[in-house]
Coordinates of C-alpha atoms in Angstrom, one line a residue:
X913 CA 4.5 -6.1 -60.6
X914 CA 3.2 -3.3 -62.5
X915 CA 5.5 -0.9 -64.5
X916 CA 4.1 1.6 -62.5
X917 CA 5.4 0.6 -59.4
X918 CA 8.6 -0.4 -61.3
X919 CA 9.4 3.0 -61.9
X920 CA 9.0 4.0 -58.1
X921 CA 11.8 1.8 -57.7
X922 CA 14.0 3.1 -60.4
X923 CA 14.0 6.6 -59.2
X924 CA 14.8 5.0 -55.5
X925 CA 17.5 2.8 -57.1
X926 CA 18.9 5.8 -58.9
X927 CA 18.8 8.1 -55.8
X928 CA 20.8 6.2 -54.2
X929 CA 23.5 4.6 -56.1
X930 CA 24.3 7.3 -58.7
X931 CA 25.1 10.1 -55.9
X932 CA 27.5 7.4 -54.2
X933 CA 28.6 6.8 -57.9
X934 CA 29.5 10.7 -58.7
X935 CA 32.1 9.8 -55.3
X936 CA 34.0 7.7 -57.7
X937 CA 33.9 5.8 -61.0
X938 CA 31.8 3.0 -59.7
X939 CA 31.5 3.7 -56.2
X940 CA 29.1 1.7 -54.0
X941 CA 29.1 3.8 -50.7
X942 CA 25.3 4.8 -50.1
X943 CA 24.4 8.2 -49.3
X944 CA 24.2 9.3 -45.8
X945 CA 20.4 11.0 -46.5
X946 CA 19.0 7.8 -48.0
X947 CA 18.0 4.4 -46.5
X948 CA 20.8 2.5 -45.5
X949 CA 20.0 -0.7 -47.3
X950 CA 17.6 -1.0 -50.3
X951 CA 16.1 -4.7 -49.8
X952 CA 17.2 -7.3 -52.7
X953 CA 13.5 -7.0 -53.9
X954 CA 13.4 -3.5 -54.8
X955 CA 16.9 -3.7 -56.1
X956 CA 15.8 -6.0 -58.2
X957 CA 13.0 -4.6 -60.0
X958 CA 15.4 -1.4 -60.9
X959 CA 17.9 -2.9 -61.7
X960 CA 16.5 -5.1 -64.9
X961 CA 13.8 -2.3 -65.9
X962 CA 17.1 0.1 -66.3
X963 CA 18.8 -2.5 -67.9
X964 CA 16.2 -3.7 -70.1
X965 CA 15.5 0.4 -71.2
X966 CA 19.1 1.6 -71.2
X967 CA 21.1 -0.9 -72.4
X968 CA 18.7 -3.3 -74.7
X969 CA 16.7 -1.2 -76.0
X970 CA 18.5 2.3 -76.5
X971 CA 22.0 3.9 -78.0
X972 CA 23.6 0.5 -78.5
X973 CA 20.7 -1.3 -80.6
X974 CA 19.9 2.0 -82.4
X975 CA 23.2 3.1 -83.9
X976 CA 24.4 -0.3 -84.9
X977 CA 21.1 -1.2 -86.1
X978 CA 21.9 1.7 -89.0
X979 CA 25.3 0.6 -89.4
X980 CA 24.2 -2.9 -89.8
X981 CA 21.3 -1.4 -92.4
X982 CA 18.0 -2.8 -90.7
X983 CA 17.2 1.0 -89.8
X984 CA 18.1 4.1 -91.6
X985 CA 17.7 8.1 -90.6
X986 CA 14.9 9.7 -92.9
X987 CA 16.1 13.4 -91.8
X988 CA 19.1 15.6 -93.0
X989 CA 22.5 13.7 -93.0
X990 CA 24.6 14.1 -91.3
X991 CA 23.9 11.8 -88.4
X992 CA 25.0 8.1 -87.3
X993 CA 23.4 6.9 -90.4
X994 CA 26.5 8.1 -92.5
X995 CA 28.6 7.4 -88.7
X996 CA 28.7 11.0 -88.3
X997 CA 30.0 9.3 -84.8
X998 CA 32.1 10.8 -82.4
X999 CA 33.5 10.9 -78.8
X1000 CA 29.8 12.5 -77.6
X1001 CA 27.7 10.0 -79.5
X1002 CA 27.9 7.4 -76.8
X1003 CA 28.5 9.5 -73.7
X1004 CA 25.1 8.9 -72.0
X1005 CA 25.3 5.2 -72.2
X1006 CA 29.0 4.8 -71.0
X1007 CA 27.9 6.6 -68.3
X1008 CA 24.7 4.9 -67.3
X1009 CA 26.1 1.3 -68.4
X1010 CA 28.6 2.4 -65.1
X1011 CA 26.9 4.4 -62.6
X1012 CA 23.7 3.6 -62.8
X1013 CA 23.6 -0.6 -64.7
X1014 CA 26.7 -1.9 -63.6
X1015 CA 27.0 -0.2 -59.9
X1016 CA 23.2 -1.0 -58.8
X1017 CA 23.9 -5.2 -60.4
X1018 CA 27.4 -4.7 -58.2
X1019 CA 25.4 -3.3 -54.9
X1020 CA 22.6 -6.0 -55.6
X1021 CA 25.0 -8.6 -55.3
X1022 CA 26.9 -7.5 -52.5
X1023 CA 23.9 -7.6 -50.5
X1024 CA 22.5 -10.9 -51.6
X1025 CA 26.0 -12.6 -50.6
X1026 CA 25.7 -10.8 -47.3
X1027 CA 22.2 -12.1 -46.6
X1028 CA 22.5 -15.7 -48.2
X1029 CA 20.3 -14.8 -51.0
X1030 CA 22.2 -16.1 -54.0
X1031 CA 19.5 -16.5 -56.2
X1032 CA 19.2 -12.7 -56.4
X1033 CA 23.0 -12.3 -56.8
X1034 CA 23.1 -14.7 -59.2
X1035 CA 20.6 -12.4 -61.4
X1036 CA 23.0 -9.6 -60.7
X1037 CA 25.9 -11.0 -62.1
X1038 CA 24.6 -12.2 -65.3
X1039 CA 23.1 -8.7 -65.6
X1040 CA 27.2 -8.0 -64.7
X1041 CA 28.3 -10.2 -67.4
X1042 CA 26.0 -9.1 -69.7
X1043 CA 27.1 -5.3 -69.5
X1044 CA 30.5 -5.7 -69.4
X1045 CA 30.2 -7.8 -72.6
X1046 CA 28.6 -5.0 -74.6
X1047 CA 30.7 -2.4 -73.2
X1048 CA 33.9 -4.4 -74.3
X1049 CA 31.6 -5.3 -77.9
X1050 CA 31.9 -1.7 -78.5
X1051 CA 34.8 -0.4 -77.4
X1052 CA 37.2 -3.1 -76.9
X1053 CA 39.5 -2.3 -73.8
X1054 CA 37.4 -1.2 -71.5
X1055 CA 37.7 -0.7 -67.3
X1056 CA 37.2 -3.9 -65.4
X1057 CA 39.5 -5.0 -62.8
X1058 CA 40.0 -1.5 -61.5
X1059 CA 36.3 -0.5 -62.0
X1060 CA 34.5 -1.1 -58.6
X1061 CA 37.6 0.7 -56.6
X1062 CA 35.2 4.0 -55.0
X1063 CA 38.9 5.6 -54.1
X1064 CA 39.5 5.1 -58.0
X1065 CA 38.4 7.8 -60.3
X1066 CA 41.2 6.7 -63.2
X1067 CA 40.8 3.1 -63.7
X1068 CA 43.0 1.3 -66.1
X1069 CA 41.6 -0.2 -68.9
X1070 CA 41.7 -3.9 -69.8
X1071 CA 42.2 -5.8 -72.9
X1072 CA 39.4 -7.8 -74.2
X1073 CA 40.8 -10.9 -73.4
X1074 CA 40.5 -10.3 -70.0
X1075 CA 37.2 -9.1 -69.8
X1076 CA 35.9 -11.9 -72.1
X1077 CA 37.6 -14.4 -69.4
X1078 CA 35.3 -12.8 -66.9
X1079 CA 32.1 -12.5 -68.8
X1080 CA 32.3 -16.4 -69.1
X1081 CA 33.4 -16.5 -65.2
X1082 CA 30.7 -14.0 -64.3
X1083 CA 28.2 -16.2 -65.8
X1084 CA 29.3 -19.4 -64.8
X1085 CA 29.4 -18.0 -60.9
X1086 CA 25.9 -16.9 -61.7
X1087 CA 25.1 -20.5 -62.4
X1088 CA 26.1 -22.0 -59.2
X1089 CA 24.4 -19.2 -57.3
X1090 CA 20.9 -19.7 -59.4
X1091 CA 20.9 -23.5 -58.6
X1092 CA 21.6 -23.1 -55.0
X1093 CA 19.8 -22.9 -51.7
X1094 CA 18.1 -19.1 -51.5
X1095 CA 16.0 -18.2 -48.3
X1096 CA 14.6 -15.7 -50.2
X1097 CA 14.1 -15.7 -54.1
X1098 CA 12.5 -13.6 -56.5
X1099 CA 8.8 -13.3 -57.4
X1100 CA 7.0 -10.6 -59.2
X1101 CA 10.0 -8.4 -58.1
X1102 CA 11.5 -10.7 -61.2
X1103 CA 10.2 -8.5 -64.2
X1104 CA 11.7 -10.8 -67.0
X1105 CA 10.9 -14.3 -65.7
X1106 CA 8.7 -14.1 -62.4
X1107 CA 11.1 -15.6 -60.2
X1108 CA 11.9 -18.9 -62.4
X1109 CA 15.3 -19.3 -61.6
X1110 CA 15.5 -22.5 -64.1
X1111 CA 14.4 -19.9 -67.1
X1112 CA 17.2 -17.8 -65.7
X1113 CA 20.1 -20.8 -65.6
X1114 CA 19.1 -21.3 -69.4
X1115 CA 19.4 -17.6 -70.3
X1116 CA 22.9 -17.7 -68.7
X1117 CA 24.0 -20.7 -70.6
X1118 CA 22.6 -19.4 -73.4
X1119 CA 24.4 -16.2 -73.6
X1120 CA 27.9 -18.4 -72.5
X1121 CA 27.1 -20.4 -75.6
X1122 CA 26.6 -16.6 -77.5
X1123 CA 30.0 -15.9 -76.0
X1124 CA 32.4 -18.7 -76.8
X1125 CA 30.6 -18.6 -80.5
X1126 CA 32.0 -14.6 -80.7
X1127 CA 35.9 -16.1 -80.1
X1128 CA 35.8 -18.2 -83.2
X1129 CA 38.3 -16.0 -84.6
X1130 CA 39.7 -14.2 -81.9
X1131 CA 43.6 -14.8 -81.8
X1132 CA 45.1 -17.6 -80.2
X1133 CA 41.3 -19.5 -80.4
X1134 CA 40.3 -22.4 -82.6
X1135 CA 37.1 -22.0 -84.2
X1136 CA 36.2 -25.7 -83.9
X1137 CA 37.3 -25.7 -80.0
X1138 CA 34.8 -22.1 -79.6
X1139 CA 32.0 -24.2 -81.5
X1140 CA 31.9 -26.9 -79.5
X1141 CA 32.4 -24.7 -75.9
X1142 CA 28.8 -23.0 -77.2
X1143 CA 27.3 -26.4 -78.1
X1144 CA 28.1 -27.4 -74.6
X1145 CA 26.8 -24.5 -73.3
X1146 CA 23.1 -24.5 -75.6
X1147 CA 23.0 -28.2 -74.1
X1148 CA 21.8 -26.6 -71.2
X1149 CA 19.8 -23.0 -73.1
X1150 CA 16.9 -22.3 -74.0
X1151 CA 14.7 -25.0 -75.0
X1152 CA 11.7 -23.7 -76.8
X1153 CA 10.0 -20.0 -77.3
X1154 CA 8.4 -20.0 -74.3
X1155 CA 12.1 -19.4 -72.6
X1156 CA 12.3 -16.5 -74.7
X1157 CA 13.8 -12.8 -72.5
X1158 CA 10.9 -11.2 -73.4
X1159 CA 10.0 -7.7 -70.7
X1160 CA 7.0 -6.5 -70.6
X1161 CA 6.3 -2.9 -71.6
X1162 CA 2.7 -0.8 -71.1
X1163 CA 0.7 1.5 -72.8
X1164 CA 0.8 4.6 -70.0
X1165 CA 2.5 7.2 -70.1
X1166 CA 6.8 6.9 -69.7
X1167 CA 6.0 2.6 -69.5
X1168 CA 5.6 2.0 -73.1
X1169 CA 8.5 0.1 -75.1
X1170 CA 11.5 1.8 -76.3
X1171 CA 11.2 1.5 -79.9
X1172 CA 7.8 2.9 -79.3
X1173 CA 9.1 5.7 -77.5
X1174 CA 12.3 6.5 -79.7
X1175 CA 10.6 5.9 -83.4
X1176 CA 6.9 5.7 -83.4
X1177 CA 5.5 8.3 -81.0
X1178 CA 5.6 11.7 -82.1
X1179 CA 6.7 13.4 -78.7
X1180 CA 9.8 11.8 -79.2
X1181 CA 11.0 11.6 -82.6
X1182 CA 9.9 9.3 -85.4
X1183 CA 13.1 9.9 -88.1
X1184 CA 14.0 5.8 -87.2
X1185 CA 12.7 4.1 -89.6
X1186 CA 13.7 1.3 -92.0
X1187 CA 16.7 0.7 -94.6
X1188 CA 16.2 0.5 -98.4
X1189 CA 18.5 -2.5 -97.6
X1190 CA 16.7 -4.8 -95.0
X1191 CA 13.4 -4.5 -96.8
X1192 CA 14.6 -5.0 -100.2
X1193 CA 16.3 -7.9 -98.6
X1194 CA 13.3 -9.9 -97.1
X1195 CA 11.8 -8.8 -100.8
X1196 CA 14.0 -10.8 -102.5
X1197 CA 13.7 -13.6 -100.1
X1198 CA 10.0 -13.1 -100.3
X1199 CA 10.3 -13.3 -96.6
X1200 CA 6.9 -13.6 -95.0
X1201 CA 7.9 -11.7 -91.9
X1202 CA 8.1 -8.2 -94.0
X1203 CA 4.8 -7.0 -93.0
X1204 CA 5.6 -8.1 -88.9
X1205 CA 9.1 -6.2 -89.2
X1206 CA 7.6 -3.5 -91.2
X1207 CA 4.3 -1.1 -91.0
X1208 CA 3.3 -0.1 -94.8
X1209 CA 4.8 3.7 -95.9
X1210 CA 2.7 6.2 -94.4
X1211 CA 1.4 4.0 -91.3
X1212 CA 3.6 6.8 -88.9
X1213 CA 4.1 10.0 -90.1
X1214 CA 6.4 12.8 -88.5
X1215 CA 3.9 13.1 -85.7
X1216 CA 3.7 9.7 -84.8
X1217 CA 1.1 6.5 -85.9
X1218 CA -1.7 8.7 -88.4
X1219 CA -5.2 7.8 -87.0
X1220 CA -7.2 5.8 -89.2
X1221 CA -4.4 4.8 -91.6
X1222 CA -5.9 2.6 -94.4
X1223 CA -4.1 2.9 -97.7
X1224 CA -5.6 1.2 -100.7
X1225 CA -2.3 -0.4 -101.9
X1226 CA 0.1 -1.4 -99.3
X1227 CA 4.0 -0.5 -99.8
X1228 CA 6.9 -1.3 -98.3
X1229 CA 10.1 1.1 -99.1
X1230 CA 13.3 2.1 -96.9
X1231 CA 15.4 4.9 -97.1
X1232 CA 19.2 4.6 -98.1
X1233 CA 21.5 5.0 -95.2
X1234 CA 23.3 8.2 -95.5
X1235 CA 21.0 9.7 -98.4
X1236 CA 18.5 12.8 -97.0
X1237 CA 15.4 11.3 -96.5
X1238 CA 11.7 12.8 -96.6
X1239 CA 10.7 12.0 -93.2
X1240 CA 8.8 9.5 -91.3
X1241 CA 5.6 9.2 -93.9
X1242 CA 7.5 8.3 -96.8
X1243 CA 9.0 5.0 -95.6
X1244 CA 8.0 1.8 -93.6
X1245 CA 8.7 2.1 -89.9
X1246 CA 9.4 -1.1 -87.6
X1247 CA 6.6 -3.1 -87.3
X1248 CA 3.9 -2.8 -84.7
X1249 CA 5.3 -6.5 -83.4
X1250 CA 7.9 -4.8 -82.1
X1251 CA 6.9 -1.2 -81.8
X1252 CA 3.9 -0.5 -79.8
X1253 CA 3.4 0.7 -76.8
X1254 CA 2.8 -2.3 -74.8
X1255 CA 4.8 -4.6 -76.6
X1256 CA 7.7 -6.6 -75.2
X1257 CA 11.1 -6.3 -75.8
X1258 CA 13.4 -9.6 -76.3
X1259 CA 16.7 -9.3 -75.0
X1260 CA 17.7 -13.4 -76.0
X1261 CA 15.5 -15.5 -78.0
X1262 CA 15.4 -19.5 -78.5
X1263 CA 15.8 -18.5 -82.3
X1264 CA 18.8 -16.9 -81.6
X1265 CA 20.1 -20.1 -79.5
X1266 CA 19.2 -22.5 -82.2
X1267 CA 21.0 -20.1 -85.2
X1268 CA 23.6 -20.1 -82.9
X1269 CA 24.0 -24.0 -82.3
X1270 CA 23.6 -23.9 -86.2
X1271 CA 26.8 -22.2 -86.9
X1272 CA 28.4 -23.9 -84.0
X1273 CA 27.1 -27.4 -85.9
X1274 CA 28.5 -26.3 -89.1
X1275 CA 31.9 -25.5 -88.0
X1276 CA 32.2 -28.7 -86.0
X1277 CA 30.5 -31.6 -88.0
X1278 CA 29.7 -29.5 -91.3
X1279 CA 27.0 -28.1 -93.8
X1280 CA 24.5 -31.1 -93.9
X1281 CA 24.5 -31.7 -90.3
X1282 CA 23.6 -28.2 -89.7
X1283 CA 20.7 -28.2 -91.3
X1284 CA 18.1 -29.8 -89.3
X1285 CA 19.4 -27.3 -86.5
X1286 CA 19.1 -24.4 -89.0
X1287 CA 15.7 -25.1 -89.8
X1288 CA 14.4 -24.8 -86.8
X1289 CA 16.1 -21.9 -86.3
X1290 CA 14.1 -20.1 -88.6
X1291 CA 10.9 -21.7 -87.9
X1292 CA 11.2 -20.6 -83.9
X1293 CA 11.5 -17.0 -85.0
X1294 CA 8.6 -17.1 -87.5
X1295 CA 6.6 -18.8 -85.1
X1296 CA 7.1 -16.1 -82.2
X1297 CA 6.2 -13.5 -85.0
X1298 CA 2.9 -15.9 -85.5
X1299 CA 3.5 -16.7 -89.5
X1300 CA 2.2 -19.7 -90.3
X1301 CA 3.4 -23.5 -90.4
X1302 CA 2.9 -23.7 -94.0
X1303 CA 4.4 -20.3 -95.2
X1304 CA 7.5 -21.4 -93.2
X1305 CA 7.8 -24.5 -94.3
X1306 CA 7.4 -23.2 -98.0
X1307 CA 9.9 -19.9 -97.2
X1308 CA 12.7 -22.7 -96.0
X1309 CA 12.4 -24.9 -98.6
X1310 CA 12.7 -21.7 -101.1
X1311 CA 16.2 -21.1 -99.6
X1312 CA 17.7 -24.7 -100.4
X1313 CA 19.7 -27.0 -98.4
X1314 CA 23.2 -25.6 -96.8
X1315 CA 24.8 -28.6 -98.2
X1316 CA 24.3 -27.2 -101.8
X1317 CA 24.8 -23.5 -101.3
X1318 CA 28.1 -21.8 -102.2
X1319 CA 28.3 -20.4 -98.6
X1320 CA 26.4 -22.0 -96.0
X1321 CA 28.0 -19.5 -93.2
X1322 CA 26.2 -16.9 -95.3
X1323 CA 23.1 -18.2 -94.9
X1324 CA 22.8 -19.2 -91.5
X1325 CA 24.1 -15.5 -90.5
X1326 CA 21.6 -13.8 -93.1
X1327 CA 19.3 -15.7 -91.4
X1328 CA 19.8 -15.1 -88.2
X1329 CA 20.4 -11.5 -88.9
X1330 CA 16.5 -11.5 -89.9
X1331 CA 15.5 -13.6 -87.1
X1332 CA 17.6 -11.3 -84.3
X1333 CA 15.5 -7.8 -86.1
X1334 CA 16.8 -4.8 -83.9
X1335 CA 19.2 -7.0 -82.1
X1336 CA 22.8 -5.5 -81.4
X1337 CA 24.1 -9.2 -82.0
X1338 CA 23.7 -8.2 -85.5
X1339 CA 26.2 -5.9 -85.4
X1340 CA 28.7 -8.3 -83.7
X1341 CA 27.8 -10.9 -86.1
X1342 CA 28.8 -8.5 -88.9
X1343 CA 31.7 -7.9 -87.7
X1344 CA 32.7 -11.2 -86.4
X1345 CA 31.5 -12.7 -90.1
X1346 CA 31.2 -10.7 -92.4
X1347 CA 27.9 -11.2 -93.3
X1348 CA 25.5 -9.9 -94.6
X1349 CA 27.7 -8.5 -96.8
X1350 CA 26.7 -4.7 -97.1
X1351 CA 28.0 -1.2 -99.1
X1352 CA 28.9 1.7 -96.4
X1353 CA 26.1 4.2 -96.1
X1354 CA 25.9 7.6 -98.7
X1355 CA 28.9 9.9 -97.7
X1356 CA 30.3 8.3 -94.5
X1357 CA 32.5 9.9 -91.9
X1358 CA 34.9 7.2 -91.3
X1359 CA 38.5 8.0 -92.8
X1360 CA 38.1 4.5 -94.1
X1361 CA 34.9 5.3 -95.7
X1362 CA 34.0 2.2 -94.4
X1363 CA 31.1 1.0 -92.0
X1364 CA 32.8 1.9 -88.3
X1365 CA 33.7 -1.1 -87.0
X1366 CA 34.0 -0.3 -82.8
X1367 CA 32.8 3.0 -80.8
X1368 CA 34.6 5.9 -80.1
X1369 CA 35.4 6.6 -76.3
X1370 CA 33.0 8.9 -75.2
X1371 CA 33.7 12.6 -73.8
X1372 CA 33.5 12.0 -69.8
X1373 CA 36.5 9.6 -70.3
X1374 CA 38.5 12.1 -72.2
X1375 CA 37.8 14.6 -69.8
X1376 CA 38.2 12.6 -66.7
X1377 CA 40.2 9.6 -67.6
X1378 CA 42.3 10.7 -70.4
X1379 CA 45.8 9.0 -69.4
X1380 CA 43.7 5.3 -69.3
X1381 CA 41.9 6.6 -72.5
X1382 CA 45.9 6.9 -74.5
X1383 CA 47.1 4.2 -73.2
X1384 CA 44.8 1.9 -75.3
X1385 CA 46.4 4.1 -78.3
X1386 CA 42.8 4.4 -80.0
X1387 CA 42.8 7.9 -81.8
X1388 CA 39.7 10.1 -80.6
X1389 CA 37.1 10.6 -82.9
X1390 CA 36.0 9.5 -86.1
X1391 CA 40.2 7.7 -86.6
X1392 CA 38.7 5.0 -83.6
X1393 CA 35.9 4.2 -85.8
X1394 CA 38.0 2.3 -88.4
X1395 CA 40.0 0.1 -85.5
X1396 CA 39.0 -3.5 -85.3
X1397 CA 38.4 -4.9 -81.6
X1398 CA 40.6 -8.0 -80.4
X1399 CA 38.1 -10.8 -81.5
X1400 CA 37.6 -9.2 -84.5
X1401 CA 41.3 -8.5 -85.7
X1402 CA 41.4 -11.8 -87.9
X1403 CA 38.5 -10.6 -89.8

């Protein structure tokens, strides 16, 4: 299915479910003027083109891609960069994460169940799963249990234990329904996988495994016990690259790929470029996946990708996070890999499942049996970015064995914070770790003066659910930005 027709079925999708949203916080009443019953096909196709746009590949990825220093602002401070942050930062993706993500998966479901079609609502509630997870990421407590009540515009919040307990049971559910009998099942109307239900059972153990890993040091868990729950989970994840959650994006007009849209072209804005940090990283590591991740200075300029561009020495420089920066022309934006118009964007990635069994391996058995697992690791994600057999086999026997380094947990997360480039997983990792280990941006905004460490709650629930909002105690404002969430508390 083209994009083209994808994006008929967006604006349908939206029609209908966010005016029966603006009825209540996640309320899946249809409206009286609209069709009665979108079919599971059409819901479908919406429902993973707004995921994959609004949630993937926008606000969340961005911001915490600066705070985790793979991208950097080149404009005037102050902005995100330096977590000039506050309640209206994340606003817009609260708000579609709700009304528009979570209550289309919710009303996709529904309908599947009704009509015996589980393989459709067993896309829907890993999509579920998958949002609620970020949401609670970010902000911690979050609205679950009371969320899909339509005579409910005040839901409580709950704690992130709870809504971890259901992200695991979401996806598990999702499981049974993907390996059951489906009269009807997805086909082209499947823009990640093309209906292969068996690519989507491994992206759901997969993220599971991704899951249990993030409680190794939430309270009342055992590290060793959330190790081996993920190693359980990758027995049954991806397998190789070609299981990769790769969506397709196009070169026309309002298809093309979000980082295209939000840092290369010029009608948008092109101030997103890359960190003095994450280059001078894979510098030092004389990583050979620089010029992938990275177009030379001057490649995109403030009006977007300069025609012709041929320099007769290539560079490769970042701005400092915080510090005023010249615009786009003066630093390396994100490679073209990643960042043209018609390339894909990966939401999970076999490298990331290996790194992940890596750390898992580590905790549970030690460094030396990791290391086979950690290898290729690496070589999966320098092998989707096409470097060669031989430069990785020389770039992983540059870093040394895990066995001999000082911090092995270092490594495999450095690593893997390459490997996931413009993932929000780095973020969590960062937090959930430690690593890599970074200095907070040029004059930040946190009382802390730290790098924030959770999102603030956004201005619609202030103004509209203020009472849930104080009962999680979370200051508004910059003071949230310094609070640790519940599996990060030990940390």
């Amino acid at each position: 299915m083209k994009l083209s027709k994808l994006k008929i079925t967006i604006l349908l999708s939206g029609l209908l479910f966010f005016s029966a949203a603006c009825e209540g916080f996640l309320d899946v009443n249809t409206d009286p003027t609209a069709p009665s019953e979108v079919p599971e096909d059409l819901q479908l196709s919406a429902l993973l083109g707004v995921f994959s746009y609004q949630t993937i590949g926008n606000e969340p990825a961005r911001t915490t891609n600066r705070w985790v220093q793979q991208l950097a602002w080149s404009g005037f401070p102050p902005s995100s960069d330096n977590y000039d942050f506050d309640e209206s930062g994340p606003n817009n993706f609260w708000n579609s994460s709700y009304t528009v993500v979570l209550n289309n998966a919710r009303e996709l479901e529904n309908l599947a169940e009704e009509n015996g079609n589980l393989a459709y609502s067993g896309i829907a509630k890993v999509i579920q799963a998958w949002s609620f997870a970020i949401l609670t990421d970010l902000w911690n407590e979050i609205p679950y249990t009371e969320a899909f009540d339509p005579a409910n515009t005040t839901p409580a919040y709950d704690s992130q234990e709870l809504v971890y307990s259901e992200v695991i049971s979401l996806l598990e559910a999702a499981l049974v329904d993907l390996s059951s009998e489906s009269p009807e099942a997805p086909g082209s109307d499947d823009l990640l996988y093309g209906g292969d239900l068996v690519k989507w059972q491994k992206l759901a153990n997969t993220l599971i495994a991704r899951y249990q890993l993030r409680l190794t040091n939430a309270p009342g868990h055992s590290a060793s016990e959330q190790a081996n729950l993920a190693l359980q989970a990758l027995s049954n994840g991806f397998d190789s690259n070609s299981d990769d959650a790769d969506f397709e994006y196009y070169d026309n007009a309002g298809e093309e790929n979000p980082w295209y849209q939000f840092a290369i072209d010029g009608k948008w804005d092109t101030r997103d470029q890359l960190s003095d940090h994450y280059i001078n990283l894979l510098k030092d590591l004389d990583d050979p996946r620089l010029p992938i991740q990275a177009r030379p200075v001057g490649a995109v300029n403030n009006s977007g990708l300069v025609p012709g561009f041929d320099p007769d020495t290539v560079e490769y420089a970042g701005n400092v996070n915080g510090s005023e920066g010249d615009g786009a022309g003066s630093y390396s934006s994100i490679g073209a890999f990643y960042s043209d118009a018609d390339s894909p964007l990966t939401w999970a990635s076999y490298a990331e499942a290996k790194f992940i069994e890596a750390e898992a391996t580590y905790i549970a058995q030690g460094a030396a049996s990791a290391q086979d697992v950690y290898e290729e690791a690496i070589r999966a994600s320098m092998s989707k970015l096409g470097v060669s057999q031989e430069a990785a086999d020389s770039y992983i026997a540059s870093l040394g064995p895990l066995a001999a380094s000082a911090n092995p947990l270092e490594d495999i997360i450095v690593q893997k914070y390459i490997a996931n480039f413009l993932s929000l997983e780095n973020y969590n990792d960062w937090r959930r770790t430690g690593y890599p280990e970074l200095e907070p941006a040029v004059d930040p905004y946190t009382p802390s003066g730290e790098i924030p460490v959770r999102y603030p709650y956004p201005t619609s629930e202030l103004q509209n659910n203020a009472e849930s909002v104080s009962s999680t105690g979370i200051p508004v404002g910059y003071g949230s930005l310094d609070i640790n969430v519940w599996w990060d508390s030990q940390n």
